[in-house]
XYZ file of N, CA and C in Angstrom:
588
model
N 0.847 -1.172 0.000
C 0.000 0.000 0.000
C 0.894 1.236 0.000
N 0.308 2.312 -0.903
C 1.277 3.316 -0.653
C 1.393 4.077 0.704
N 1.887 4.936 1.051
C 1.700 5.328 2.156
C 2.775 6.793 1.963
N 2.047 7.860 2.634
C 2.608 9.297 2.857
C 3.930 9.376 3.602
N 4.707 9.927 3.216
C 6.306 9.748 4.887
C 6.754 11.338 4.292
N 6.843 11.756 5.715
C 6.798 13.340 5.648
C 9.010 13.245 4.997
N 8.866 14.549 4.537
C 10.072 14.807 3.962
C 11.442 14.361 4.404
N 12.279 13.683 4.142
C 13.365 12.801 4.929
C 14.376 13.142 4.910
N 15.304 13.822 6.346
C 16.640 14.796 5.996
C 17.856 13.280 5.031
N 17.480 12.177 4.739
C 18.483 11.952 4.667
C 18.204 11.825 2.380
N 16.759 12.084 1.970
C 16.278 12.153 0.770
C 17.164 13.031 0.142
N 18.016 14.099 0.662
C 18.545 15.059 0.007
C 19.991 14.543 -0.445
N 20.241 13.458 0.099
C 21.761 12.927 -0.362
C 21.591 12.337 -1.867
N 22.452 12.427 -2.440
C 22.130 12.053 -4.052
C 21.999 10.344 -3.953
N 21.806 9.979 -5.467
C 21.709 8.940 -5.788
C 23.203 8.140 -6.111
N 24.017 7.285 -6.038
C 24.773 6.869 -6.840
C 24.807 5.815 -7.542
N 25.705 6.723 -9.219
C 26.042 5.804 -10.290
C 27.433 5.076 -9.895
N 27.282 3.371 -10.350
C 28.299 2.897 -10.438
C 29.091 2.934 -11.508
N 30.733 2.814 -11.103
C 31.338 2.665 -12.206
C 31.618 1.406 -12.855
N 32.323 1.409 -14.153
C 32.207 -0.179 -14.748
C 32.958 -0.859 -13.924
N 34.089 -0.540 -13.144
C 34.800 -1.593 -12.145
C 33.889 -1.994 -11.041
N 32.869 -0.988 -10.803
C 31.734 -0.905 -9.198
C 30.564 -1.950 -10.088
N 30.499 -2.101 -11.235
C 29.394 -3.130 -11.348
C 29.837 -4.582 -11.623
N 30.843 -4.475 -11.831
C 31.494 -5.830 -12.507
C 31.454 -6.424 -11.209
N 31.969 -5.553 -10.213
C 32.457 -6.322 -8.644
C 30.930 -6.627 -7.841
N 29.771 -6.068 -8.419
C 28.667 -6.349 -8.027
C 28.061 -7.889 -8.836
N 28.447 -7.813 -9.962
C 28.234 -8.652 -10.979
C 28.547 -10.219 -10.651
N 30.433 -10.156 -9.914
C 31.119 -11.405 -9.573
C 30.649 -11.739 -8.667
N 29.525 -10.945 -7.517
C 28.772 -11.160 -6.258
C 28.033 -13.077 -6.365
N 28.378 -13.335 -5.138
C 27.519 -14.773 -5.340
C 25.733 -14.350 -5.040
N 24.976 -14.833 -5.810
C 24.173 -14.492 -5.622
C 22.807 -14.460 -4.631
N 23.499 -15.252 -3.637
C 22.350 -15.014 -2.083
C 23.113 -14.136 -1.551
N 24.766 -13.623 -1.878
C 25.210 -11.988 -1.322
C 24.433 -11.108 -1.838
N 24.634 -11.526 -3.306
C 23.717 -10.364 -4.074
C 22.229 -9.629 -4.057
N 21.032 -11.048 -3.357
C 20.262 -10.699 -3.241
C 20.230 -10.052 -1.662
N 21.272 -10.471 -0.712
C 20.635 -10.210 0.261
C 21.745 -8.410 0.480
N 21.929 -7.697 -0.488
C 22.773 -6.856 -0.437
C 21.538 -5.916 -1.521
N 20.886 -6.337 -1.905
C 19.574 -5.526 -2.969
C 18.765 -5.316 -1.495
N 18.731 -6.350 -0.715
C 17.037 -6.017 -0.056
C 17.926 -5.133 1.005
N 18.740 -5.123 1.817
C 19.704 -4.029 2.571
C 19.807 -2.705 2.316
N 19.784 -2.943 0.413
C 20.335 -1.225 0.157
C 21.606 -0.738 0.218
N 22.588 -2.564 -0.095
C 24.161 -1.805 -0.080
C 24.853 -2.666 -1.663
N 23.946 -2.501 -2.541
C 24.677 -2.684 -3.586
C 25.120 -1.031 -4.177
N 25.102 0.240 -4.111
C 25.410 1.052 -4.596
C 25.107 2.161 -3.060
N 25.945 1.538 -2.048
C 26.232 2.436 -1.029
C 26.441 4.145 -0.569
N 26.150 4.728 -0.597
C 26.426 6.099 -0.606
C 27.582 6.535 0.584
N 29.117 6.840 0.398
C 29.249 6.712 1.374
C 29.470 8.317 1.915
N 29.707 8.526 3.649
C 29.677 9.999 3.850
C 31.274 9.786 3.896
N 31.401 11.723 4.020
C 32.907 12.082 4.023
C 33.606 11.831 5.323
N 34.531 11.178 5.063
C 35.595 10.402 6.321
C 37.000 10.705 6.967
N 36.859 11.115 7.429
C 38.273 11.833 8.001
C 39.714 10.796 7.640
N 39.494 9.423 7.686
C 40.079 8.195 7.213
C 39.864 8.036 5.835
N 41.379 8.325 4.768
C 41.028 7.604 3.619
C 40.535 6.207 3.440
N 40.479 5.834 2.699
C 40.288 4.103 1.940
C 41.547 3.530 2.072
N 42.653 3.655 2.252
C 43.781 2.782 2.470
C 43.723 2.531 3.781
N 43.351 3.607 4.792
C 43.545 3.324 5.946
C 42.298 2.390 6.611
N 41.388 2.680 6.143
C 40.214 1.892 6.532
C 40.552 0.454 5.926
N 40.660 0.091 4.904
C 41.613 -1.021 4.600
C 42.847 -2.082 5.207
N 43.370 -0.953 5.802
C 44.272 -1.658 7.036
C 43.747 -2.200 8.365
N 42.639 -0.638 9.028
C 41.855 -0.901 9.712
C 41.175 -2.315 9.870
N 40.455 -2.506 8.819
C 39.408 -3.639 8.410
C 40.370 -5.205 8.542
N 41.594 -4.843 8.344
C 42.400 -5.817 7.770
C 43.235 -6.199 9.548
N 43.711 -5.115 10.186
C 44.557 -5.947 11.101
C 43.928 -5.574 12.627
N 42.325 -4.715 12.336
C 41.492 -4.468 13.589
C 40.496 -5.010 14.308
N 39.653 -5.444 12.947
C 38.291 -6.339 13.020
C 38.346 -7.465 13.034
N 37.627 -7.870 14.047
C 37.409 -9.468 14.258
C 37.499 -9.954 12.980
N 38.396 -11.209 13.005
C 37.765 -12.345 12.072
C 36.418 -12.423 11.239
N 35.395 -12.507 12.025
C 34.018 -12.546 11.601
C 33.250 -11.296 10.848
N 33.990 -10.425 11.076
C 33.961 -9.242 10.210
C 34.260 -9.552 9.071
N 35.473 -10.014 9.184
C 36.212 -9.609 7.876
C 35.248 -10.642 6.855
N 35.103 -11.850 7.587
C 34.426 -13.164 7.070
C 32.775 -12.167 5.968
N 32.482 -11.823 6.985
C 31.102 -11.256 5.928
C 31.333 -10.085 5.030
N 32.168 -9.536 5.316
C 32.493 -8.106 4.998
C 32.995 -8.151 3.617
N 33.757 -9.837 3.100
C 34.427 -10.120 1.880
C 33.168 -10.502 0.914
N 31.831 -11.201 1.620
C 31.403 -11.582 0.888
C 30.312 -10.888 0.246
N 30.579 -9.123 0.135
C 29.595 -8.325 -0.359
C 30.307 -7.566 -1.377
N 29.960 -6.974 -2.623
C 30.517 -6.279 -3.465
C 31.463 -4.981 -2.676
N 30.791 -4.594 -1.717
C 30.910 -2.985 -1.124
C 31.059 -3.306 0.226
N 31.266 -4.447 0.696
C 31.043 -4.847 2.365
C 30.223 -4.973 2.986
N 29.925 -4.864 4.382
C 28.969 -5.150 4.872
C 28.864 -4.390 5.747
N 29.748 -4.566 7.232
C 29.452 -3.429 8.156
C 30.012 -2.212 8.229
N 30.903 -1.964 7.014
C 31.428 -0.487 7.162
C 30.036 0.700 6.684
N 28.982 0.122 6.374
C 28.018 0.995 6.359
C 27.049 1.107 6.984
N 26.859 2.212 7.449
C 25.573 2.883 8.593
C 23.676 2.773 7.775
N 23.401 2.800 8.320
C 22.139 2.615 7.335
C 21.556 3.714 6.736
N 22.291 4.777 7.149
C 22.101 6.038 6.240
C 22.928 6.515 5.168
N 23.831 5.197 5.064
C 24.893 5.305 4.054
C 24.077 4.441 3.018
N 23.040 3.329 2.545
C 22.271 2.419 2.352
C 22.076 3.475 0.973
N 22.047 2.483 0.025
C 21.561 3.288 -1.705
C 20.479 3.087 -2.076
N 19.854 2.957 -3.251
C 18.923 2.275 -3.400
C 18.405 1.076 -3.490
N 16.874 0.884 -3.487
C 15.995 0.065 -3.133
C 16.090 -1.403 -4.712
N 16.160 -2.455 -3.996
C 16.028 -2.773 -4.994
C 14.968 -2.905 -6.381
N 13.659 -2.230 -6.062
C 12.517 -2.084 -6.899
C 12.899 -0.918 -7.758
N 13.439 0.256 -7.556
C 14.210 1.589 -7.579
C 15.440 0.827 -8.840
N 16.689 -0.264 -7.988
C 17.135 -0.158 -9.028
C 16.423 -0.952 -10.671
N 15.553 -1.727 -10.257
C 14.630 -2.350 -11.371
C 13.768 -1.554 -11.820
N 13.439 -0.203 -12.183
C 12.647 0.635 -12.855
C 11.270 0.228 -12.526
N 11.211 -0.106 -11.044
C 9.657 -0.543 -10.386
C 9.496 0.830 -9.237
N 10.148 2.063 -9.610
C 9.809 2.728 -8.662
C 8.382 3.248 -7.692
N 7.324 2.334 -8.983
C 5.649 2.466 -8.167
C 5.852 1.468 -6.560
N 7.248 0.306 -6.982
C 6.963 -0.895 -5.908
C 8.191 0.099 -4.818
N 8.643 1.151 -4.358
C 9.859 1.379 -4.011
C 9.424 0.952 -2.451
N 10.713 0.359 -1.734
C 10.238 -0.082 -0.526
C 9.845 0.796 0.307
N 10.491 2.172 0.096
C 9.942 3.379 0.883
C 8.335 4.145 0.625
N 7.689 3.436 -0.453
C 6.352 3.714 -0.635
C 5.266 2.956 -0.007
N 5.833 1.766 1.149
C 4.998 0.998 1.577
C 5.039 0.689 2.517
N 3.453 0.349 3.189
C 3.242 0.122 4.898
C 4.534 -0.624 5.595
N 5.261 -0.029 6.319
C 6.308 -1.191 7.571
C 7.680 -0.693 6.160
N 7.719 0.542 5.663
C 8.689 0.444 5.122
C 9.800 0.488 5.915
N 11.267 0.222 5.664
C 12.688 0.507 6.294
C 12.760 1.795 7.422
N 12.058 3.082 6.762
C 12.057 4.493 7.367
C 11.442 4.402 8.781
N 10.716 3.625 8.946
C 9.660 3.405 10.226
C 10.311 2.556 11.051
N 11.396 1.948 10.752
C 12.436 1.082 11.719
C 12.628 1.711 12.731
N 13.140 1.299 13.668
C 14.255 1.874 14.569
C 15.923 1.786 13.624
N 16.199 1.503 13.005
C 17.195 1.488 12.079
C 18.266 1.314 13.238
N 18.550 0.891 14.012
C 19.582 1.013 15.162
C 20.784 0.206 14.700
N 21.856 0.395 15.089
C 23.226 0.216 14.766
C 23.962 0.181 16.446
N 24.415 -0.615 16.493
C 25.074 -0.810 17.799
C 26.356 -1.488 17.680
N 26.786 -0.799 18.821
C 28.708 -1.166 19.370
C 28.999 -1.844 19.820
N 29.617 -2.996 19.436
C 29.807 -4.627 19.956
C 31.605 -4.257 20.646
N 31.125 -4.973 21.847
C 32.108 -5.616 22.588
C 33.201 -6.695 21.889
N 34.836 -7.070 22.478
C 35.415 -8.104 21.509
C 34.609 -9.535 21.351
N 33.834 -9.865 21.982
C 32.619 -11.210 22.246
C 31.737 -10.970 20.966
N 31.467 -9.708 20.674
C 30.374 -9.338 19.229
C 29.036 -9.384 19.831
N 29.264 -8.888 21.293
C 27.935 -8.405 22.420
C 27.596 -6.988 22.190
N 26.295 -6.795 21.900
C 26.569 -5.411 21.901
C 26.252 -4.767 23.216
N 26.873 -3.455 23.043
C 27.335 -2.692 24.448
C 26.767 -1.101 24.072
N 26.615 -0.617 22.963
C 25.604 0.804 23.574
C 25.300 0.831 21.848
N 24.114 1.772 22.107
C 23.704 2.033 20.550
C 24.250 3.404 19.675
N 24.672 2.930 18.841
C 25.641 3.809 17.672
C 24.275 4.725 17.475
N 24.868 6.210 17.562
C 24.141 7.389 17.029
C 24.877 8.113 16.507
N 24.666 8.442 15.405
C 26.288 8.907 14.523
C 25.563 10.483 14.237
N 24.522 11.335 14.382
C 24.275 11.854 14.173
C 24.932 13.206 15.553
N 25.111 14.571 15.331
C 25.280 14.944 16.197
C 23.909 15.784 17.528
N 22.924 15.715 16.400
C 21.538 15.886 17.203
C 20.613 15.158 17.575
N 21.140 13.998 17.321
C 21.205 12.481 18.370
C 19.999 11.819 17.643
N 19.463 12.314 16.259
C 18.619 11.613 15.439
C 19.082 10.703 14.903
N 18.030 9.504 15.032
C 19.148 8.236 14.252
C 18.936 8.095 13.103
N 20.031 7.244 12.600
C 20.568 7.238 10.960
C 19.816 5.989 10.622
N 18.931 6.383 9.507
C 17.856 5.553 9.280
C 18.711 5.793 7.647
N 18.060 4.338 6.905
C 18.092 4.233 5.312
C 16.357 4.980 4.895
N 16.837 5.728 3.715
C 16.173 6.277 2.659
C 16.203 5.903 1.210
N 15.741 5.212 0.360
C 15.548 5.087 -1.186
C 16.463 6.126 -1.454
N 17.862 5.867 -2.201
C 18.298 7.377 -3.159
C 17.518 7.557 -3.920
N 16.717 6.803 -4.812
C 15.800 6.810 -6.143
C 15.510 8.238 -5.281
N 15.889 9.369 -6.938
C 14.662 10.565 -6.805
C 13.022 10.315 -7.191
N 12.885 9.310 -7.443
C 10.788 9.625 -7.801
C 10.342 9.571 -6.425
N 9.517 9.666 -6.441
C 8.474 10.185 -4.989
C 7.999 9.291 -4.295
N 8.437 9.540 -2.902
C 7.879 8.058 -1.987
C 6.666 8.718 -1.441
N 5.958 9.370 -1.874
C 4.593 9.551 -1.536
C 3.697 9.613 -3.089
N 2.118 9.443 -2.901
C 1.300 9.573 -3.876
C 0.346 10.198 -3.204
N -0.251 11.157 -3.477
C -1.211 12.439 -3.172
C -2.431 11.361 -2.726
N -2.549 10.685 -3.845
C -4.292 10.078 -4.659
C -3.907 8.583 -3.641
N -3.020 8.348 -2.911
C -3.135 6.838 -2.104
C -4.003 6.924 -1.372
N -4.738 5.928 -0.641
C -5.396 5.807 0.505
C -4.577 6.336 1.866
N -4.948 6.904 2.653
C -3.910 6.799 3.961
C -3.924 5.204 4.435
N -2.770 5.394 5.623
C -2.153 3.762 5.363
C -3.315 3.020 6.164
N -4.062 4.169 7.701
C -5.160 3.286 8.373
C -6.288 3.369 7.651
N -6.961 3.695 6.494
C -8.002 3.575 6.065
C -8.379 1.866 5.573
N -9.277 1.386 6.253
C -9.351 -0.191 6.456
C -9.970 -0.292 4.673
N -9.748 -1.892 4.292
C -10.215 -1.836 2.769
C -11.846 -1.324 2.843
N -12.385 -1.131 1.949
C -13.997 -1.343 1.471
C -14.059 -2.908 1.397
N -15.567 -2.687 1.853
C -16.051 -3.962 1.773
C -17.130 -4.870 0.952
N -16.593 -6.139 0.511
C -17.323 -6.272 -0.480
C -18.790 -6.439 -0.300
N -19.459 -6.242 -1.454
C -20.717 -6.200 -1.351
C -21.207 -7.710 -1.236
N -22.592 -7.192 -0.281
C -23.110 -8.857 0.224
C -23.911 -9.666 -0.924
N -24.542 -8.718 -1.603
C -24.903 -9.419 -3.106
C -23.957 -10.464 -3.640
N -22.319 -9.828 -4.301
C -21.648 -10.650 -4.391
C -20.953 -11.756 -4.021
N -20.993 -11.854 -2.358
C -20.519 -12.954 -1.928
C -21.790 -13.924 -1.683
N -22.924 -13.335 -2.130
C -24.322 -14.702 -1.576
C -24.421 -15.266 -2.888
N -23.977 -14.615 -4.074
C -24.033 -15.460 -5.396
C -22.591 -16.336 -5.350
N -21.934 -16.565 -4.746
C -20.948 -17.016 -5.087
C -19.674 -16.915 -5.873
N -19.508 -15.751 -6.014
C -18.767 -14.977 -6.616
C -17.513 -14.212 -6.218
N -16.664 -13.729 -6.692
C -15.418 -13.020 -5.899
C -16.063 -11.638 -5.855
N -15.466 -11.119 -4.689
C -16.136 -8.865 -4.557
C -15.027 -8.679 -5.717
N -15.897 -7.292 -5.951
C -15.425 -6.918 -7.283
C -13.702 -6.872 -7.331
N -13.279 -7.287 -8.200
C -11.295 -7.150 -8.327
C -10.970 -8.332 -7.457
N -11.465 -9.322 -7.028
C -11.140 -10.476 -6.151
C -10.820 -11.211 -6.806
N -10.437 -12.380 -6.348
C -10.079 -13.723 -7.203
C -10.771 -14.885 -6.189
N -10.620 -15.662 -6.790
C -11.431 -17.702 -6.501
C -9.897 -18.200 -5.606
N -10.106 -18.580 -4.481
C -9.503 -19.374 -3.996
C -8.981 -18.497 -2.749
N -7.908 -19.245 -1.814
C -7.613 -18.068 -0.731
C -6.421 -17.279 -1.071
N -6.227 -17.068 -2.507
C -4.904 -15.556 -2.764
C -6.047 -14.131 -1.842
N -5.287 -13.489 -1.485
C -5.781 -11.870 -1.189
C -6.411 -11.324 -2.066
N -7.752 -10.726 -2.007
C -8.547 -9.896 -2.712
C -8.252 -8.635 -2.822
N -7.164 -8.302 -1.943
C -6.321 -6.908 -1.984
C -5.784 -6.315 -3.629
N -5.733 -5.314 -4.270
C -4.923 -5.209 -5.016
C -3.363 -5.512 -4.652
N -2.866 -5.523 -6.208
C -1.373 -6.138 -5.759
C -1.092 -4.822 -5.191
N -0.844 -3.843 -5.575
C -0.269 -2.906 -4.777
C -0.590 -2.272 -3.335
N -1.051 -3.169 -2.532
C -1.408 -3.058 -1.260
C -0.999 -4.439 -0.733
N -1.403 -5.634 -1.278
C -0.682 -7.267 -0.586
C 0.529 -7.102 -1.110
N 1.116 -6.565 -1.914
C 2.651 -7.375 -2.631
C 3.643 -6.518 -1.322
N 3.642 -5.283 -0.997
C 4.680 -5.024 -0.306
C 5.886 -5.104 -1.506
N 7.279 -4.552 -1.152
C 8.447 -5.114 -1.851
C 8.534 -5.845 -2.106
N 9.050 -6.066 -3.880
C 9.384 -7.415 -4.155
C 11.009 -7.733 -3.786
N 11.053 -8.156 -2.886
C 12.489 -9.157 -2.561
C 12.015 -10.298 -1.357
């Protein structure tokens, strides 16, 4: 279902294009990384400006982080935990030219999370919650896709369906736009949610 989400400080960060080396390395991805790096929002990562170049974070990653870091961290085009969820790119419906399906256009989208990020102990316990922001708002993922995660003409999200008429269900029949059997009588764009 679509659903309204008031203006999002993090909507204003651009979108990013990959380059042909940034898709190829997405490309060689195994593909349950791949899919599970589309539904995340870190195949085309956005990242912020870092006081630490890329060599050093590299070393970092390399002679700082647990083992088990490093273990998942190899098996993503772009990594895994070096990104905050406000670093997160686009959606994978967004990058499939399904921007009507974008995950940020629908009930229980990502934005409505608690999006929380937390600071693990050497055990990989966590020990306080990461707020990277300095006005202590947390860093939630946003769709880069520029088209619009709202639609004027949607239903609001609590408006319960209409109901079918009793004529039609005493003839035996589906309510109008329904189907025969127990699939959802919902339109798809209210049951489907994101496709991933």
């Amino acid at each position: 279902m679509n659903v309204q989400h008031p203006a999002h400080p993090a909507a204003g960060r651009p979108q990013r294009t990959l380059t042909s080396d940034e898709e190829e390395a997405v490309r060689s991805t195994r593909l349950s990384n791949l899919v599970a790096a589309l539904i995340m929002g870190i195949v085309d990562p956005v990242p912020s400006p870092s006081p630490m170049s890329e060599a050093e974070g590299a070393w970092v990653r390399e002679h700082v982080w647990p083992r088990r870091y490093r273990a998942i961290e190899a098996k993503y085009p772009f990594g895994f935990y070096r990104w905050t969820h406000c670093q997160k790119g686009s959606c994978w419906n967004c990058l499939n030219n399904r921007c009507d399906l974008c995950v940020h256009r629908q009930r229980g989208a990502p934005d409505v999370d608690d999006n929380t990020d937390w600071v693990e102990n050497t055990r990989g316990r966590a020990v306080a919650k990461l707020i990277v922001r300095p006005d202590g708002s947390p860093c939630v993922w946003w769709c880069r896709c520029p088209c619009p995660k709202s639609d004027p003409a949607a239903p609001e999200a609590d408006d319960p369906p209409a109901p079918a008429r009793p004529s039609d269900q005493s003839a035996g029949t589906p309510a109008a736009g329904g189907r025969r059997g127990n699939r959802s009588a919902a339109p798809v764009d209210q049951a489907q949610g994101a496709l991933f």
